[in-house]
């Protein structure tokens, strides 16, 4: 948000300087509380602007306090992503609007505020679909999530004996808004869902987002639309391409990225053992254990995969610093600072990798004890893969620490890396021992 505010400031200033027009800041960029809400700034519209600019309270943030007939004024700012969310009703326009007035933050006026914060709403009739809608703009989907708006519309509609028949997202929606609703339904209904794709499907079903037409996540969820292989070149490459790139005449990807891949594979094997246990009748008494363990490995797999590219990027930032000019004392100073920063970043990624693995040892041992014994070898490979990844992280931390000037940072990081390595050795051995001790008579036919 700070970056967006900065952009709004720069844009507003440059626009005012270039065109000599008044510019106001709103939202998170507002410098006065009275200008935080866009409707307050726009109050009176174009017709009232000449008189408004004469008031000291409405002096523009940039540009002259003069009315420009051919332009008017410009408002720029920063705010959270607005979600346009409509709930469908078999009702009249007036009934839908009645619900909207009860729910929207503005309510029916100052003496009758609505129930939902940061929500604008109105009721209308959608002729082409022959239904009414409570049309909402959710200004802060983290404060008032999609499912909360939907539930409240359903609650009031039920009181009025009106059926709710799905909903509609107009435009795009952030992935987090969808995942927040998925997590709500999963927790409320005691569901077991770990795949992101399945969580998206759950929300589409629960909210009826496809009631008026197909809801294609790849075309409606922002992150899916902008997802590019260029942002994660290593993870997005094929296995063959990745292996070839490791073997190429280049310092990156190297041991750090390879360690992250090995760690992700180890975590994925842990998830696999759980999936091969969960839902099978012969292991149903362990379903509650698997419901607890599988998500931990699934989440770790995702995070560890992200570190494959993070490690290469961190190393590349150090290489960029090495190539910085060093002719003057000031250039040398900037180059040295950038190199130190790059080295610390190069250390941070593998250390974070080892930390992420650290939390998997206990659930992996539990998985070996309660998981499908037919998958015992997979759990054993998982243990050695995770241990190997920690060794790799330790080696990458150690080789970069020697060139870092901050002795306190170096000492603390080396000590923590050593602790994580020792933990990995002992924990991997413990997992393998637990696997060996499994009663072979418990082997079931799959």
PDB file of N, CA, C and O in Angstrom, residues 282-318:
ATOM      1  N   UNK A 282      -9.763 -49.369   5.288  1.00  0.00           N
ATOM      2  CA  UNK A 282      -8.957 -50.115   6.255  1.00  0.00           C
ATOM      3  C   UNK A 282      -8.158 -49.199   7.185  1.00  0.00           C
ATOM      4  O   UNK A 282      -7.656 -49.635   8.209  1.00  0.00           O
ATOM      5  N   UNK A 283      -8.068 -47.907   6.811  1.00  0.00           N
ATOM      6  CA  UNK A 283      -7.337 -46.962   7.665  1.00  0.00           C
ATOM      7  C   UNK A 283      -8.251 -45.857   8.204  1.00  0.00           C
ATOM      8  O   UNK A 283      -7.785 -44.818   8.645  1.00  0.00           O
ATOM      9  N   UNK A 284      -9.559 -46.064   8.157  1.00  0.00           N
ATOM     10  CA  UNK A 284     -10.473 -44.978   8.483  1.00  0.00           C
ATOM     11  C   UNK A 284     -10.323 -44.482   9.919  1.00  0.00           C
ATOM     12  O   UNK A 284     -10.623 -43.324  10.214  1.00  0.00           O
ATOM     13  N   UNK A 285      -9.834 -45.322  10.800  1.00  0.00           N
ATOM     14  CA  UNK A 285      -9.636 -44.866  12.181  1.00  0.00           C
ATOM     15  C   UNK A 285      -8.522 -43.832  12.285  1.00  0.00           C
ATOM     16  O   UNK A 285      -8.388 -43.140  13.308  1.00  0.00           O
ATOM     17  N   UNK A 286      -7.708 -43.731  11.227  1.00  0.00           N
ATOM     18  CA  UNK A 286      -6.625 -42.744  11.212  1.00  0.00           C
ATOM     19  C   UNK A 286      -6.992 -41.498  10.406  1.00  0.00           C
ATOM     20  O   UNK A 286      -6.159 -40.607  10.243  1.00  0.00           O
ATOM     21  N   UNK A 287      -8.229 -41.405   9.933  1.00  0.00           N
ATOM     22  CA  UNK A 287      -8.614 -40.261   9.103  1.00  0.00           C
ATOM     23  C   UNK A 287      -8.402 -38.929   9.825  1.00  0.00           C
ATOM     24  O   UNK A 287      -7.963 -37.941   9.221  1.00  0.00           O
ATOM     25  N   UNK A 288      -8.722 -38.890  11.114  1.00  0.00           N
ATOM     26  CA  UNK A 288      -8.570 -37.634  11.845  1.00  0.00           C
ATOM     27  C   UNK A 288      -7.110 -37.219  11.952  1.00  0.00           C
ATOM     28  O   UNK A 288      -6.786 -36.028  11.946  1.00  0.00           O
ATOM     29  N   UNK A 289      -6.218 -38.207  12.003  1.00  0.00           N
ATOM     30  CA  UNK A 289      -4.779 -37.912  12.051  1.00  0.00           C
ATOM     31  C   UNK A 289      -4.327 -37.378  10.693  1.00  0.00           C
ATOM     32  O   UNK A 289      -3.588 -36.386  10.604  1.00  0.00           O
ATOM     33  N   UNK A 290      -4.777 -38.017   9.623  1.00  0.00           N
ATOM     34  CA  UNK A 290      -4.374 -37.607   8.281  1.00  0.00           C
ATOM     35  C   UNK A 290      -4.911 -36.210   7.947  1.00  0.00           C
ATOM     36  O   UNK A 290      -4.238 -35.421   7.281  1.00  0.00           O
ATOM     37  N   UNK A 291      -6.105 -35.906   8.411  1.00  0.00           N
ATOM     38  CA  UNK A 291      -6.671 -34.572   8.176  1.00  0.00           C
ATOM     39  C   UNK A 291      -5.794 -33.489   8.801  1.00  0.00           C
ATOM     40  O   UNK A 291      -5.747 -32.362   8.305  1.00  0.00           O
ATOM     41  N   UNK A 292      -5.143 -33.846   9.876  1.00  0.00           N
ATOM     42  CA  UNK A 292      -4.268 -32.884  10.550  1.00  0.00           C
ATOM     43  C   UNK A 292      -2.890 -32.822   9.900  1.00  0.00           C
ATOM     44  O   UNK A 292      -2.275 -31.751   9.814  1.00  0.00           O
ATOM     45  N   UNK A 293      -2.381 -33.949   9.441  1.00  0.00           N
ATOM     46  CA  UNK A 293      -1.006 -34.007   8.936  1.00  0.00           C
ATOM     47  C   UNK A 293      -0.873 -33.583   7.471  1.00  0.00           C
ATOM     48  O   UNK A 293       0.070 -32.870   7.113  1.00  0.00           O
ATOM     49  N   UNK A 294      -1.773 -34.039   6.626  1.00  0.00           N
ATOM     50  CA  UNK A 294      -1.639 -33.783   5.186  1.00  0.00           C
ATOM     51  C   UNK A 294      -1.503 -32.300   4.859  1.00  0.00           C
ATOM     52  O   UNK A 294      -0.628 -31.918   4.068  1.00  0.00           O
ATOM     53  N   UNK A 295      -2.359 -31.405   5.427  1.00  0.00           N
ATOM     54  CA  UNK A 295      -2.221 -29.984   5.086  1.00  0.00           C
ATOM     55  C   UNK A 295      -0.857 -29.400   5.403  1.00  0.00           C
ATOM     56  O   UNK A 295      -0.387 -28.503   4.692  1.00  0.00           O
ATOM     57  N   UNK A 296      -0.193 -29.907   6.433  1.00  0.00           N
ATOM     58  CA  UNK A 296       1.127 -29.393   6.787  1.00  0.00           C
ATOM     59  C   UNK A 296       2.147 -29.689   5.683  1.00  0.00           C
ATOM     60  O   UNK A 296       2.948 -28.830   5.325  1.00  0.00           O
ATOM     61  N   UNK A 297       2.091 -30.881   5.137  1.00  0.00           N
ATOM     62  CA  UNK A 297       3.010 -31.234   4.054  1.00  0.00           C
ATOM     63  C   UNK A 297       2.628 -30.543   2.748  1.00  0.00           C
ATOM     64  O   UNK A 297       3.508 -30.147   1.973  1.00  0.00           O
ATOM     65  N   UNK A 298       1.342 -30.403   2.521  1.00  0.00           N
ATOM     66  CA  UNK A 298       0.885 -29.739   1.298  1.00  0.00           C
ATOM     67  C   UNK A 298       1.328 -28.281   1.291  1.00  0.00           C
ATOM     68  O   UNK A 298       1.854 -27.781   0.289  1.00  0.00           O
ATOM     69  N   UNK A 299       1.132 -27.589   2.409  1.00  0.00           N
ATOM     70  CA  UNK A 299       1.544 -26.189   2.505  1.00  0.00           C
ATOM     71  C   UNK A 299       3.058 -26.052   2.377  1.00  0.00           C
ATOM     72  O   UNK A 299       3.563 -25.158   1.688  1.00  0.00           O
ATOM     73  N   UNK A 300       3.788 -26.945   3.036  1.00  0.00           N
ATOM     74  CA  UNK A 300       5.251 -26.896   2.976  1.00  0.00           C
ATOM     75  C   UNK A 300       5.749 -27.114   1.550  1.00  0.00           C
ATOM     76  O   UNK A 300       6.703 -26.455   1.107  1.00  0.00           O
ATOM     77  N   UNK A 301       5.132 -28.025   0.821  1.00  0.00           N
ATOM     78  CA  UNK A 301       5.526 -28.275  -0.568  1.00  0.00           C
ATOM     79  C   UNK A 301       5.426 -26.999  -1.393  1.00  0.00           C
ATOM     80  O   UNK A 301       6.336 -26.659  -2.165  1.00  0.00           O
ATOM     81  N   UNK A 302       4.321 -26.283  -1.231  1.00  0.00           N
ATOM     82  CA  UNK A 302       4.113 -25.034  -1.963  1.00  0.00           C
ATOM     83  C   UNK A 302       5.187 -24.009  -1.611  1.00  0.00           C
ATOM     84  O   UNK A 302       5.772 -23.370  -2.495  1.00  0.00           O
ATOM     85  N   UNK A 303       5.438 -23.832  -0.325  1.00  0.00           N
ATOM     86  CA  UNK A 303       6.424 -22.840   0.124  1.00  0.00           C
ATOM     87  C   UNK A 303       7.836 -23.204  -0.325  1.00  0.00           C
ATOM     88  O   UNK A 303       8.625 -22.342  -0.721  1.00  0.00           O
ATOM     89  N   UNK A 304       8.166 -24.483  -0.270  1.00  0.00           N
ATOM     90  CA  UNK A 304       9.508 -24.923  -0.654  1.00  0.00           C
ATOM     91  C   UNK A 304       9.730 -24.770  -2.156  1.00  0.00           C
ATOM     92  O   UNK A 304      10.838 -24.447  -2.597  1.00  0.00           O
ATOM     93  N   UNK A 305       8.689 -24.987  -2.940  1.00  0.00           N
ATOM     94  CA  UNK A 305       8.811 -24.780  -4.385  1.00  0.00           C
ATOM     95  C   UNK A 305       9.120 -23.314  -4.699  1.00  0.00           C
ATOM     96  O   UNK A 305       9.890 -23.012  -5.619  1.00  0.00           O
ATOM     97  N   UNK A 306       8.509 -22.415  -3.950  1.00  0.00           N
ATOM     98  CA  UNK A 306       8.766 -20.990  -4.164  1.00  0.00           C
ATOM     99  C   UNK A 306      10.234 -20.654  -3.928  1.00  0.00           C
ATOM    100  O   UNK A 306      10.781 -19.737  -4.545  1.00  0.00           O
ATOM    101  N   UNK A 307      10.871 -21.402  -3.048  1.00  0.00           N
ATOM    102  CA  UNK A 307      12.261 -21.124  -2.705  1.00  0.00           C
ATOM    103  C   UNK A 307      13.240 -21.543  -3.792  1.00  0.00           C
ATOM    104  O   UNK A 307      14.403 -21.127  -3.780  1.00  0.00           O
ATOM    105  N   UNK A 308      12.770 -22.357  -4.740  1.00  0.00           N
ATOM    106  CA  UNK A 308      13.648 -22.776  -5.844  1.00  0.00           C
ATOM    107  C   UNK A 308      14.109 -21.552  -6.623  1.00  0.00           C
ATOM    108  O   UNK A 308      15.304 -21.368  -6.890  1.00  0.00           O
ATOM    109  N   UNK A 309      13.166 -20.692  -6.986  1.00  0.00           N
ATOM    110  CA  UNK A 309      13.504 -19.475  -7.718  1.00  0.00           C
ATOM    111  C   UNK A 309      14.047 -18.391  -6.795  1.00  0.00           C
ATOM    112  O   UNK A 309      14.895 -17.596  -7.208  1.00  0.00           O
ATOM    113  N   UNK A 310      13.564 -18.346  -5.554  1.00  0.00           N
ATOM    114  CA  UNK A 310      14.045 -17.338  -4.609  1.00  0.00           C
ATOM    115  C   UNK A 310      15.550 -17.458  -4.389  1.00  0.00           C
ATOM    116  O   UNK A 310      16.256 -16.451  -4.302  1.00  0.00           O
ATOM    117  N   UNK A 311      16.044 -18.681  -4.325  1.00  0.00           N
ATOM    118  CA  UNK A 311      17.471 -18.870  -4.112  1.00  0.00           C
ATOM    119  C   UNK A 311      18.280 -18.337  -5.286  1.00  0.00           C
ATOM    120  O   UNK A 311      19.282 -17.645  -5.106  1.00  0.00           O
ATOM    121  N   UNK A 312      17.838 -18.649  -6.505  1.00  0.00           N
ATOM    122  CA  UNK A 312      18.551 -18.177  -7.691  1.00  0.00           C
ATOM    123  C   UNK A 312      18.504 -16.656  -7.777  1.00  0.00           C
ATOM    124  O   UNK A 312      19.504 -16.002  -8.124  1.00  0.00           O
ATOM    125  N   UNK A 313      17.355 -16.058  -7.451  1.00  0.00           N
ATOM    126  CA  UNK A 313      17.220 -14.600  -7.504  1.00  0.00           C
ATOM    127  C   UNK A 313      18.115 -13.923  -6.480  1.00  0.00           C
ATOM    128  O   UNK A 313      18.716 -12.878  -6.750  1.00  0.00           O
ATOM    129  N   UNK A 314      18.203 -14.526  -5.288  1.00  0.00           N
ATOM    130  CA  UNK A 314      19.054 -13.956  -4.239  1.00  0.00           C
ATOM    131  C   UNK A 314      20.515 -13.973  -4.669  1.00  0.00           C
ATOM    132  O   UNK A 314      21.251 -12.995  -4.477  1.00  0.00           O
ATOM    133  N   UNK A 315      20.937 -15.072  -5.275  1.00  0.00           N
ATOM    134  CA  UNK A 315      22.323 -15.153  -5.736  1.00  0.00           C
ATOM    135  C   UNK A 315      22.578 -14.159  -6.857  1.00  0.00           C
ATOM    136  O   UNK A 315      23.623 -13.506  -6.917  1.00  0.00           O
ATOM    137  N   UNK A 316      21.602 -14.025  -7.757  1.00  0.00           N
ATOM    138  CA  UNK A 316      21.769 -13.092  -8.875  1.00  0.00           C
ATOM    139  C   UNK A 316      21.880 -11.652  -8.405  1.00  0.00           C
ATOM    140  O   UNK A 316      22.572 -10.835  -9.026  1.00  0.00           O
ATOM    141  N   UNK A 317      21.179 -11.300  -7.312  1.00  0.00           N
ATOM    142  CA  UNK A 317      21.276  -9.937  -6.791  1.00  0.00           C
ATOM    143  C   UNK A 317      22.689  -9.649  -6.298  1.00  0.00           C
ATOM    144  O   UNK A 317      23.193  -8.529  -6.426  1.00  0.00           O
ATOM    145  N   UNK A 318      23.340 -10.667  -5.755  1.00  0.00           N
ATOM    146  CA  UNK A 318      24.734 -10.508  -5.332  1.00  0.00           C
ATOM    147  C   UNK A 318      25.640 -10.332  -6.550  1.00  0.00           C
ATOM    148  O   UNK A 318      26.558  -9.492  -6.555  1.00  0.00           O
TER     149      UNK A 318
END
